[in-house]
Coordinates of C-alpha atoms in Angstrom, one line a residue:
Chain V
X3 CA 0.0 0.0 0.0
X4 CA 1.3 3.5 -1.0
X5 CA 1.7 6.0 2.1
X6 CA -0.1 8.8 3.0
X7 CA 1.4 12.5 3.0
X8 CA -0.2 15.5 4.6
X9 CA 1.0 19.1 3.2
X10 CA 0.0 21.4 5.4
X11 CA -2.3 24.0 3.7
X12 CA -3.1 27.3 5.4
X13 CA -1.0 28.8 2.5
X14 CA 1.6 28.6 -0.1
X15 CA 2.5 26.3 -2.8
X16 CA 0.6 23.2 -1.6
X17 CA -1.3 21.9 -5.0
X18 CA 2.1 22.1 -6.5
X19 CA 3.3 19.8 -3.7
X20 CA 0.2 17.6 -3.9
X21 CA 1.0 17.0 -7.5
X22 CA 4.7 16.2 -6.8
X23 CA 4.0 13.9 -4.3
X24 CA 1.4 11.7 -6.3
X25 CA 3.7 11.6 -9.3
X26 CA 5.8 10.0 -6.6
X27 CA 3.3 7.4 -5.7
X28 CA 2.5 9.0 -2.5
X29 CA -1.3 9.0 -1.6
X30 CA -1.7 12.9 -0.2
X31 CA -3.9 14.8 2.0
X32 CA -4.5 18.7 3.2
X33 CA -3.9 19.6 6.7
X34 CA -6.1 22.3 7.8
X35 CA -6.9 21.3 11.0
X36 CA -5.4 19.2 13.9
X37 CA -7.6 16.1 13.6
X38 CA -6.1 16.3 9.7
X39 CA -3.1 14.8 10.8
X40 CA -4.9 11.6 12.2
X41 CA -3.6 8.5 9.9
X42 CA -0.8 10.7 7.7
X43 CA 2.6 8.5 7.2
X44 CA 4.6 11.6 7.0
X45 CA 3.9 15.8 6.7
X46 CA 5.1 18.5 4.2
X47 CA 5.9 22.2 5.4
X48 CA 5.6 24.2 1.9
X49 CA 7.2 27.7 0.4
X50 CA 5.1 30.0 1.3
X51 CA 5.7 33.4 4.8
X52 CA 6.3 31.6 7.6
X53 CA 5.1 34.0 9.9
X54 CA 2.2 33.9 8.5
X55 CA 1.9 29.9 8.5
X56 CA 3.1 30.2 12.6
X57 CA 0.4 32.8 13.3
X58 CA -2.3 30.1 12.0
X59 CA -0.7 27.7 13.7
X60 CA -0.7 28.7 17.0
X61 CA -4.0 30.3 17.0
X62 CA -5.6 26.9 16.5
X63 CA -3.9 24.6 18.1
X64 CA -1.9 23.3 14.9
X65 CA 1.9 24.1 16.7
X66 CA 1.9 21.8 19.2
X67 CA -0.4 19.0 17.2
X68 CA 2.3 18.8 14.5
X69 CA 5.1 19.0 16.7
X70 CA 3.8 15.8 18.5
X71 CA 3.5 14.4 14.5
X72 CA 6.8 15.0 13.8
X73 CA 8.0 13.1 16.6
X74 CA 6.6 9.9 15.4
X75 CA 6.7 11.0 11.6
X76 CA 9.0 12.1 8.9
X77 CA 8.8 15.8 7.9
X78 CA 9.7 17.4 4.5
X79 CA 9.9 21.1 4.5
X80 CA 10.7 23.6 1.7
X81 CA 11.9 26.8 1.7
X82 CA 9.5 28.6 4.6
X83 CA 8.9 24.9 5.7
X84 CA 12.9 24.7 6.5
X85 CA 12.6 27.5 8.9
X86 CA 10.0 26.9 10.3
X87 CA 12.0 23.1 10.8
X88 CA 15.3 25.3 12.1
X89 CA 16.6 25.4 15.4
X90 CA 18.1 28.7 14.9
X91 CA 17.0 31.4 12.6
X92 CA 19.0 34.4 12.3
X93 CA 17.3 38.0 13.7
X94 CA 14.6 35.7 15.7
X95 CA 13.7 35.5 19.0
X96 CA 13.1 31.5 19.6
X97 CA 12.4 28.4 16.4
X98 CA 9.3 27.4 15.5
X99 CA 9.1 23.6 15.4
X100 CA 12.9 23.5 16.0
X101 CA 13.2 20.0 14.3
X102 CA 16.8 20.5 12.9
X103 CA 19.9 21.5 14.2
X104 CA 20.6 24.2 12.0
X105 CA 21.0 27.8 11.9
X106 CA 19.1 29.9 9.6
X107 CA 19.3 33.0 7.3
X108 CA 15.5 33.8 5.8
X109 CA 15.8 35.8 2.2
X110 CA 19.5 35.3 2.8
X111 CA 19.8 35.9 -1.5
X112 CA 18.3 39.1 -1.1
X113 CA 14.9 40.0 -2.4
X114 CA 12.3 39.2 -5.5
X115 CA 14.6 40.3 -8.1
X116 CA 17.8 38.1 -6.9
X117 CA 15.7 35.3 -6.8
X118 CA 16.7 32.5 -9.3
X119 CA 17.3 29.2 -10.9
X120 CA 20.3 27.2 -10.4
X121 CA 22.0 23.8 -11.6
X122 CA 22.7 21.6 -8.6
X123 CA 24.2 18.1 -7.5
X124 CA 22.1 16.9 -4.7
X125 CA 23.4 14.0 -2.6
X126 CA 21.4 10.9 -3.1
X127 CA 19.8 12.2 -6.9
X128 CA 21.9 10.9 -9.5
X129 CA 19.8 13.3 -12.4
X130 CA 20.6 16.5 -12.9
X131 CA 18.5 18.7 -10.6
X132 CA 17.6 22.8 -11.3
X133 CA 16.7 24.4 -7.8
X134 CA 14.1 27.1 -8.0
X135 CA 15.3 29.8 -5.0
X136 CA 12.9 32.7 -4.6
X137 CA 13.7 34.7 -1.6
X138 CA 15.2 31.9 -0.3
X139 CA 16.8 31.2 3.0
X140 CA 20.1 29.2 3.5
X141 CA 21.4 27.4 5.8
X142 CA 24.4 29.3 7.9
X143 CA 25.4 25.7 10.0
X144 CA 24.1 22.6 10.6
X145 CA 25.6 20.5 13.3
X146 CA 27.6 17.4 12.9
X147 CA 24.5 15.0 13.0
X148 CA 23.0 16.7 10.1
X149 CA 24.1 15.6 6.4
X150 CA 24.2 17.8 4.0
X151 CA 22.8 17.0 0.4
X152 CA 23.0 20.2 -1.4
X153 CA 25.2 23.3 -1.5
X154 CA 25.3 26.6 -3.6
X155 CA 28.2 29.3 -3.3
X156 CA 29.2 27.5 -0.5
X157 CA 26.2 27.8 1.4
X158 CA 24.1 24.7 2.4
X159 CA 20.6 24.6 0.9
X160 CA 19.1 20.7 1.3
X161 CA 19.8 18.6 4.3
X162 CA 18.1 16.0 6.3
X163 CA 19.1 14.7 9.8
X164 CA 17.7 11.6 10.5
X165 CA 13.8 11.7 9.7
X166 CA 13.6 15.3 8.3
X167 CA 14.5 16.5 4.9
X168 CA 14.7 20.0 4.2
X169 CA 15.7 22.2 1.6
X170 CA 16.0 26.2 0.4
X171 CA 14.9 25.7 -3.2
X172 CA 11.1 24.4 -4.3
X173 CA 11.4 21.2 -6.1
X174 CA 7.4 21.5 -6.1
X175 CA 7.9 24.2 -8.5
X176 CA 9.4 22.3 -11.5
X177 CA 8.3 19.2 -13.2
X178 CA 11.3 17.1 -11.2
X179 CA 9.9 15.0 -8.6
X180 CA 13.3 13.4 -7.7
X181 CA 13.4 15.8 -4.0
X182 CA 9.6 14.2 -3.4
X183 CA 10.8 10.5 -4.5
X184 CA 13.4 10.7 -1.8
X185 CA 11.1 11.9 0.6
X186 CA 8.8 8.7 -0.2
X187 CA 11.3 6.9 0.0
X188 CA 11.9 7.9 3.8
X189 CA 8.2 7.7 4.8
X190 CA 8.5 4.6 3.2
X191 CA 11.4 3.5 5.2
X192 CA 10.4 4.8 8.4
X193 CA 7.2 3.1 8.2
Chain E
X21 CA 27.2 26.7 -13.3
X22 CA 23.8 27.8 -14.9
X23 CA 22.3 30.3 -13.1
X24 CA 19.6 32.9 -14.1
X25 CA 17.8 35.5 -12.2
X26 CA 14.3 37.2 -13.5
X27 CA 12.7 33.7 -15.5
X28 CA 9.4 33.0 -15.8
X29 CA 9.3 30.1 -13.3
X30 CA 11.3 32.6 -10.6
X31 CA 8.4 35.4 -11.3
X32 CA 5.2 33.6 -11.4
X33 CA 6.7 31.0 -8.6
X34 CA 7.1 34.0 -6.6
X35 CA 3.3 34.4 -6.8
X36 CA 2.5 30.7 -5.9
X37 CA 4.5 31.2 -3.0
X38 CA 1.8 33.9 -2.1
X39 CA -1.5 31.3 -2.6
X40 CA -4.2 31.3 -0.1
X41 CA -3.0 34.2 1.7
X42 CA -3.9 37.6 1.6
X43 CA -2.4 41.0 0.4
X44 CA -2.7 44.1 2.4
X45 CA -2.5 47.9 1.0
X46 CA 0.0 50.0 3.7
X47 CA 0.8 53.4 3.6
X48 CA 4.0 53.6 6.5
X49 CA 5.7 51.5 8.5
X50 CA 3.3 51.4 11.7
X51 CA 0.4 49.9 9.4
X52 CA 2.8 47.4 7.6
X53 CA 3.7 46.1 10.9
X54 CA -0.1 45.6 12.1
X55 CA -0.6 43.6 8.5
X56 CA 2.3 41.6 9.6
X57 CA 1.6 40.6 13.0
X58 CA -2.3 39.6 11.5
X59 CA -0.8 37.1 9.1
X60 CA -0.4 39.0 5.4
X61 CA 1.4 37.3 3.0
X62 CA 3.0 41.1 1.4
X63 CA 2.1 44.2 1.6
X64 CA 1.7 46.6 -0.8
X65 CA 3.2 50.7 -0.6
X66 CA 1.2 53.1 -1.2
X67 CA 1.0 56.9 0.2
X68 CA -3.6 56.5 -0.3
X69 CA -5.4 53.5 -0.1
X70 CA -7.4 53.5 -3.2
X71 CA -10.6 55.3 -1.2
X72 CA -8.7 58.2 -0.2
X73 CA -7.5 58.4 -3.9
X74 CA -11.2 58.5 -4.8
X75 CA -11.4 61.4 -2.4
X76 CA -8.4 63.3 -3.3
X77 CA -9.3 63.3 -7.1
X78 CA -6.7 64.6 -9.0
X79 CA -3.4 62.5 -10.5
X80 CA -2.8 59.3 -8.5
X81 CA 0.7 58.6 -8.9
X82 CA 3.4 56.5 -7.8
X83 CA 4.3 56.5 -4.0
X84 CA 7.1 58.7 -2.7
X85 CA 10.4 56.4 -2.5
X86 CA 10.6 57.2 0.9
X87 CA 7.2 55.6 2.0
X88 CA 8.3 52.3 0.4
X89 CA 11.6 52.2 1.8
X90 CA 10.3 52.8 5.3
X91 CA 7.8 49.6 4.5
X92 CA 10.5 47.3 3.5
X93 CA 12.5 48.5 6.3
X94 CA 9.7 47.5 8.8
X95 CA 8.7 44.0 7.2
X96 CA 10.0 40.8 6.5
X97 CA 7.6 39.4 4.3
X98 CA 7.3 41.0 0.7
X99 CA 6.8 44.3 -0.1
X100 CA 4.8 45.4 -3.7
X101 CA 4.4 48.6 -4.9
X102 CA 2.1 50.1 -7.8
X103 CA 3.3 52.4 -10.7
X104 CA 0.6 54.0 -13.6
X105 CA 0.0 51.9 -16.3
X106 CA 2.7 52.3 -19.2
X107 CA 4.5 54.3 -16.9
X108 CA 7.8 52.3 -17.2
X109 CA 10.4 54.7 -15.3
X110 CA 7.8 54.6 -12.6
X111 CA 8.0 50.4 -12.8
X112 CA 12.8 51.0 -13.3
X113 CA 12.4 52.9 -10.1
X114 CA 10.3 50.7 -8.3
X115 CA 12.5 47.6 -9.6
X116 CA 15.9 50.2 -9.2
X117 CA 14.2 49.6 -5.3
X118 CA 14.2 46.4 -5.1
X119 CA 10.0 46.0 -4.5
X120 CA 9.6 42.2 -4.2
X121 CA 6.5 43.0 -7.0
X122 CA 4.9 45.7 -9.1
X123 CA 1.4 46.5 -9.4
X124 CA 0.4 48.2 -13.2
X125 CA -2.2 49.2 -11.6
X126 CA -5.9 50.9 -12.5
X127 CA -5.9 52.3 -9.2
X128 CA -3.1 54.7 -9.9
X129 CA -4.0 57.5 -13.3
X130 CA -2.8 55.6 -16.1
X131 CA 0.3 57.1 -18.3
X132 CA 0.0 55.6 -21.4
X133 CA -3.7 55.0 -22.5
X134 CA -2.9 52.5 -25.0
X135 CA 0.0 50.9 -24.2
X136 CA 1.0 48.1 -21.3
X137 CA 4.3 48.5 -20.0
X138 CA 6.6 45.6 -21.7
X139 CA 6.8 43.6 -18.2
X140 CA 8.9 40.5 -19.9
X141 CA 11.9 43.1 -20.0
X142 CA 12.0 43.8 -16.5
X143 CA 13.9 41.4 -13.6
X144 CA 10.7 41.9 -11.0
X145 CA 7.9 40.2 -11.5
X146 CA 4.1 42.6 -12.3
X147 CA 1.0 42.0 -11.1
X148 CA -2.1 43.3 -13.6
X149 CA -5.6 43.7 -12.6
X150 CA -8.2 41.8 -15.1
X151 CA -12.0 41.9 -15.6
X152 CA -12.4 39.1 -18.3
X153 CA -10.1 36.1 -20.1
X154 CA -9.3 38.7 -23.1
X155 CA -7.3 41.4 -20.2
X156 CA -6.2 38.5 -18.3
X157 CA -4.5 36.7 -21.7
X158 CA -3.1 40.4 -23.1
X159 CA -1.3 40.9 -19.4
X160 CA 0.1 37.8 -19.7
X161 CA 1.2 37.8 -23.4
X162 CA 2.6 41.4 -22.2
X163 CA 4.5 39.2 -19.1
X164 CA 2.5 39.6 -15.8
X165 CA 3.5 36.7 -13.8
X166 CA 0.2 37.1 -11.6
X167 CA -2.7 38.4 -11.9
X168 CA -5.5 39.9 -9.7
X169 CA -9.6 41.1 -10.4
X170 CA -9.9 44.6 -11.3
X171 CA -13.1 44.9 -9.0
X172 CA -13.6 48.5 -7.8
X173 CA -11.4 49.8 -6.2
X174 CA -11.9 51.4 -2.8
X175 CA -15.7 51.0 -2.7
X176 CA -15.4 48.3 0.0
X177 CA -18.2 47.3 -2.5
X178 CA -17.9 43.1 -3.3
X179 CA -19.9 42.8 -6.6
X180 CA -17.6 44.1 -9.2
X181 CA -14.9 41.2 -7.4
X182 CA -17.3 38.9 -8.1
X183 CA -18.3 39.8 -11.8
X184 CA -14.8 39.7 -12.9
X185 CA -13.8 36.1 -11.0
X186 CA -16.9 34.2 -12.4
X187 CA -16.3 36.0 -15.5
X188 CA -12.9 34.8 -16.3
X189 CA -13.6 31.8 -14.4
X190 CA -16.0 31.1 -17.1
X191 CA -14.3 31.9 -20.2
X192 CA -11.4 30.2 -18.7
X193 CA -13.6 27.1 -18.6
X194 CA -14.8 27.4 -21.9
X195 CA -11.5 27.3 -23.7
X196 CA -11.1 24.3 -21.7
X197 CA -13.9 22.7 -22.6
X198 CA -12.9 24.3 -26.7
X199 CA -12.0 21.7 -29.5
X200 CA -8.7 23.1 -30.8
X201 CA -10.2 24.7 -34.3
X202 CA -12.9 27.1 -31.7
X203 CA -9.9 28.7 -30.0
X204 CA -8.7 30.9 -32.8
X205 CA -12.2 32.7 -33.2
X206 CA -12.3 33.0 -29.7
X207 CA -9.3 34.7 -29.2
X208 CA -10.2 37.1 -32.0
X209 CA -14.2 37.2 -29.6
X210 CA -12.3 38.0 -26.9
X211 CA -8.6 39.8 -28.2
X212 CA -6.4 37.1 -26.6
X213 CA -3.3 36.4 -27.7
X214 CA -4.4 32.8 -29.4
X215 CA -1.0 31.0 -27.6
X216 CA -2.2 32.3 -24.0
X217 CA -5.4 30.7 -25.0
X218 CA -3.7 27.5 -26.4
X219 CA -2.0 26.8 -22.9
X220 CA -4.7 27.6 -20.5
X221 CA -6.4 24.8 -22.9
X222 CA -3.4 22.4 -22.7
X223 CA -2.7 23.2 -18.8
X224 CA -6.8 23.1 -17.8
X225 CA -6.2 26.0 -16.2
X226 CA -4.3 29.9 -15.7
X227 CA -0.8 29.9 -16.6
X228 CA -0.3 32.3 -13.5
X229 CA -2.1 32.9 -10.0
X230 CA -5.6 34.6 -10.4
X231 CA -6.1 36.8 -7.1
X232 CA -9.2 38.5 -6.2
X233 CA -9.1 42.4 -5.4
X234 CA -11.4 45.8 -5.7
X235 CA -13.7 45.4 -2.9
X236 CA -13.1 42.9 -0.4
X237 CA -14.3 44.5 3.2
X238 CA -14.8 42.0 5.4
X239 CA -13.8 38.0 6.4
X240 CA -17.2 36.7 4.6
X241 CA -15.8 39.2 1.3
X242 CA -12.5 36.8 1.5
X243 CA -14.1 33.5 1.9
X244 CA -16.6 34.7 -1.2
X245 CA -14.2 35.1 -3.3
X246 CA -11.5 32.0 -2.2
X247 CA -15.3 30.1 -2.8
X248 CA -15.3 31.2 -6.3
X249 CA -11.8 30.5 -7.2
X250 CA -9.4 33.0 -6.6
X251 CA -6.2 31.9 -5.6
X252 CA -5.9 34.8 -2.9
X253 CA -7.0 37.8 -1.9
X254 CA -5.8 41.7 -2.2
X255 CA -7.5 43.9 0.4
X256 CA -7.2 47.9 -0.5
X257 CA -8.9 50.3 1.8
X258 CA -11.1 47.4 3.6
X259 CA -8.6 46.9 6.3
X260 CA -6.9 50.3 7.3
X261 CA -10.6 52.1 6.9
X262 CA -11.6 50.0 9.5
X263 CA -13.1 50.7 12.8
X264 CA -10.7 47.7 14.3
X265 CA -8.0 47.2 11.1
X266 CA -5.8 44.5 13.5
X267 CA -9.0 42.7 14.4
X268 CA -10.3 43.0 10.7
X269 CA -6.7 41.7 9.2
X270 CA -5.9 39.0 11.1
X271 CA -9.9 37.8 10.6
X272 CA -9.8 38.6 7.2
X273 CA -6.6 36.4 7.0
X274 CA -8.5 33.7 8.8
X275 CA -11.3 33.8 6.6
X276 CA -9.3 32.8 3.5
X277 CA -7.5 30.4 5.2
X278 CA -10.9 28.6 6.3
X279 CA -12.9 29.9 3.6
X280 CA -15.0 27.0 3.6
X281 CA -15.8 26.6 7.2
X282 CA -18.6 28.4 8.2
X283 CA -18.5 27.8 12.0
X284 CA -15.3 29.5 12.1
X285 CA -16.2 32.9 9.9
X286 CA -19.2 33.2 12.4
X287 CA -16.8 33.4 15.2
X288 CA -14.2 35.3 13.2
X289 CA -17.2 37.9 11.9
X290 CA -18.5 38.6 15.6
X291 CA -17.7 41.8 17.4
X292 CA -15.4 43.4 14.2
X293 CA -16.8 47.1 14.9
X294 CA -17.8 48.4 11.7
X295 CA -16.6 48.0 8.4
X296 CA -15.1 50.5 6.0
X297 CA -18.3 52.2 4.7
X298 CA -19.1 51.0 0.7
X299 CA -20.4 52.8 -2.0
X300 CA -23.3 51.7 -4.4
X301 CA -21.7 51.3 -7.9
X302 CA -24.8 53.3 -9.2
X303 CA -23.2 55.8 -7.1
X304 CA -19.8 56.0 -9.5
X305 CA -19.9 58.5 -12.2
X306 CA -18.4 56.7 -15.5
X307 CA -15.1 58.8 -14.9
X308 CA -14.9 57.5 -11.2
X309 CA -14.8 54.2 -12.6
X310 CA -11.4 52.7 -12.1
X311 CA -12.3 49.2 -13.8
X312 CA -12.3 50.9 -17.0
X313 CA -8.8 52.3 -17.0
X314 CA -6.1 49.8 -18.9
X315 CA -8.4 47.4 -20.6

């Protein structure tokens, strides 16, 4: 039986994750509310403003009901999603989920018009792979514990540490599933 | 290394990025800061929202540099900006700024009343207001990379929203539905640029995001319009004209959020305090009507 992946949807690119995960094989679902989480294999955070995904959050509940997910469950997050995964994000009082050990720089490329495509070799994809940054973060450190899959300029942009992938760029933006694969692959494994 | 800043994908991902959220007009850094803290997705500079241009009369122009800068100095999220339509050293300076988006925008006196500004030659990505599938396919054969209902602006008045999302919603449906050999006379119906038409056909859907805006004054407003298909929501004058604009944005955020779920818009609807006050279109003299502007 295929598993069963929750994006969470208050805002952002969710269909376009939705559509990268079932071209993965993945079976998918939109969490809205905290009983949405009931029965998911594993959770997608997706681009979008992550302040304005943690405001929603807390006011219903949501924080704390995926923080308990994500300690049972893989989580993939993507460009907001990653800092909102972060331990440490740069100019902020406290994380939000705090899921990886890493420290974070939000629109660390600068703003709408530095945003743009680049060729990268991701750890673990064999294909060639463009990442899609737009007002992306990167990622300043990441402890020892947390491998690194992707770097551009020198500055890390996909990792995972144990069950949680993350990554600057939005693979749900091009027609590439290969980041989603890998993330099935790990809800797969986990399971 | 390949790397390339300004594409299509970059400019109209951009916009994705933006989905299901909602847009809020600011005019200094105090008010960009409230539209923050409720949960907007960007914010747009301006030195009027679009009902004190009503008022003002006269030429509605670009917003002082100044203003802007102060906004992006407050915020985090993305800032947007709105220069006349054609105007394109308006559209260098605001890109020369580094807005995250531009806004050709009705609301603002137009400065060319023929001609678009050439939006594939600029880095930013433009945001275009539409009323029907032939203005939605010319701003996007001219290069918007999002798109948004005209509406009418700063009437706190929903119907015109609501006319333009069904209509293009519509005609968007019909090319769909289109064997091939229709869709040449009805880009010539409609004064589409055929290709535009060709991909919405081939995709089954917009090339770009379709937000609504002109209008929208209160959570139900959002939720109406996130009901019939927008992608998002721009709010103008409906949140700063306010009694309670905090209360009203973070409820108004809420509402497009949960558009669907009814329980929760009673609860975010109670106790608001009044709404901006709305004007009856029959009300608008032709000339106040800035729909018409940029067709």
């Amino acid at each position: 039986m295929s598993v069963k992946i929750g994006v969470l949807a208050l805002q952002g690119a969710v269909s376009e994750h939705v559509r990268s995960l079932e071209a993965s094989g993945a079976q998918t679902a939109l969490v809205k509310n905290t009983r949405d989480l009931d029965g998911l294999d594993g959770l997608v955070l997706p681009g979008g403003e992550s302040t304005m995904m943690r405001r929603i959050m807390d006011r219903y509940d949501l924080f704390e009901a995926v923080k308990d997910f994500s300690e049972q469950r893989p989580v993939f997050g993507t460009c907001a999603g990653l800092i909102l995964m972060a331990k440490q994000i740069e100019g902020r009082r406290g994380p939000h989920l705090a899921l990886l050990d890493i420290d974070v720089k939000r629109n660390a490329f600068g703003r709408q018009v530095d945003s743009f495509e680049a060729d990268l070799e991701i750890k673990g994809i064999s294909e060639a792979y463009t990442g899609v940054f737009i007002r992306a973060p990167y990622i300043k450190s990441a402890a020892e514990n947390v491998d690194v899959l992707a770097t551009y300029e020198g500055h890390i942009v996909a990792c995972q540490q144990d069950r949680f992938l993350a990554c600057a760029f939005h693979p749900e933006l091009t027609d590439n599933p290969a980041m989603h694969r890998y993330f099935v692959r790990m809800v797969n494994e986990y399971n | 290394m390949v790397v390339q800043k300004g594409t299509e994908r970059v400019k109209r991902g951009m916009a994705e990025m933006q989905k299901g959220g909602v847009i809020m007009d600011v005019v200094n850094a105090e008010q960009a800061k409230i539209a923050e803290e409720a949960g907007a997705t960007a914010v747009m500079a301006l030195e009027r929202v679009p009902s004190d241009i009503r008022k003002a009369g006269g030429v509605a122009r670009m917003a002082d540099p100044t203003i802007v800068e102060q906004v992006q100095n407050a915020v985090s999220i993305p800032v947007m900006a709105k220069a006349r339509i054609g105007h394109i050293v308006e559209a260098r300076v605001l890109e020369a700024m580094k807005v995250d988006y531009i806004d050709e925008s009705e609301v603002l006196t137009p400065a060319d009343d023929v001609f678009h500004i050439d939006k594939k030659a600029f880095t930013v990505p433009f945001v275009c207001g539409c009323r029907d599938l032939g203005e939605a396919a010319r701003r996007i054969g001219e290069g918007a990379a999002m798109l948004r209902t005209k509406g009418e602006p700063g009437t706190g008045n929903i119907v015109e929203a609501v006319r333009h999302m069904r209509l293009v919603n519509s005609q968007v449906r019909k090319v769909i539905a289109m064997a091939p050999d229709e869709v040449m006379v009805f880009a010539k119906e409609l004064g589409a640029p055929y290709e535009i038409l060709l991909q919405i056909r081939e995709a089954g859907r917009l090339p770009v995001v379709n937000f609504a805006a002109g209008g929208v004054a209160t959570p139900a407003d959002a939720a109406l319009m996130m009901e019939l298909g927008a992608d998002g929501v721009f709010v103008g004058s409906g949140i700063f004209k306010s009694e309670n604009p905090a209360k009203f944005a973070r409820s108004i955020v809420e509402a497009t959020t949960y558009y669907q779920d009814y329980d929760r818009i009673v609860e975010l609807s109670k106790g608001l305090g009044t709404p901006m006050k709305g004007i009856d279109m029959s009300q608008l003299e032709p000339a106040e009507r800035m729909q018409d502007r940029g067709i």
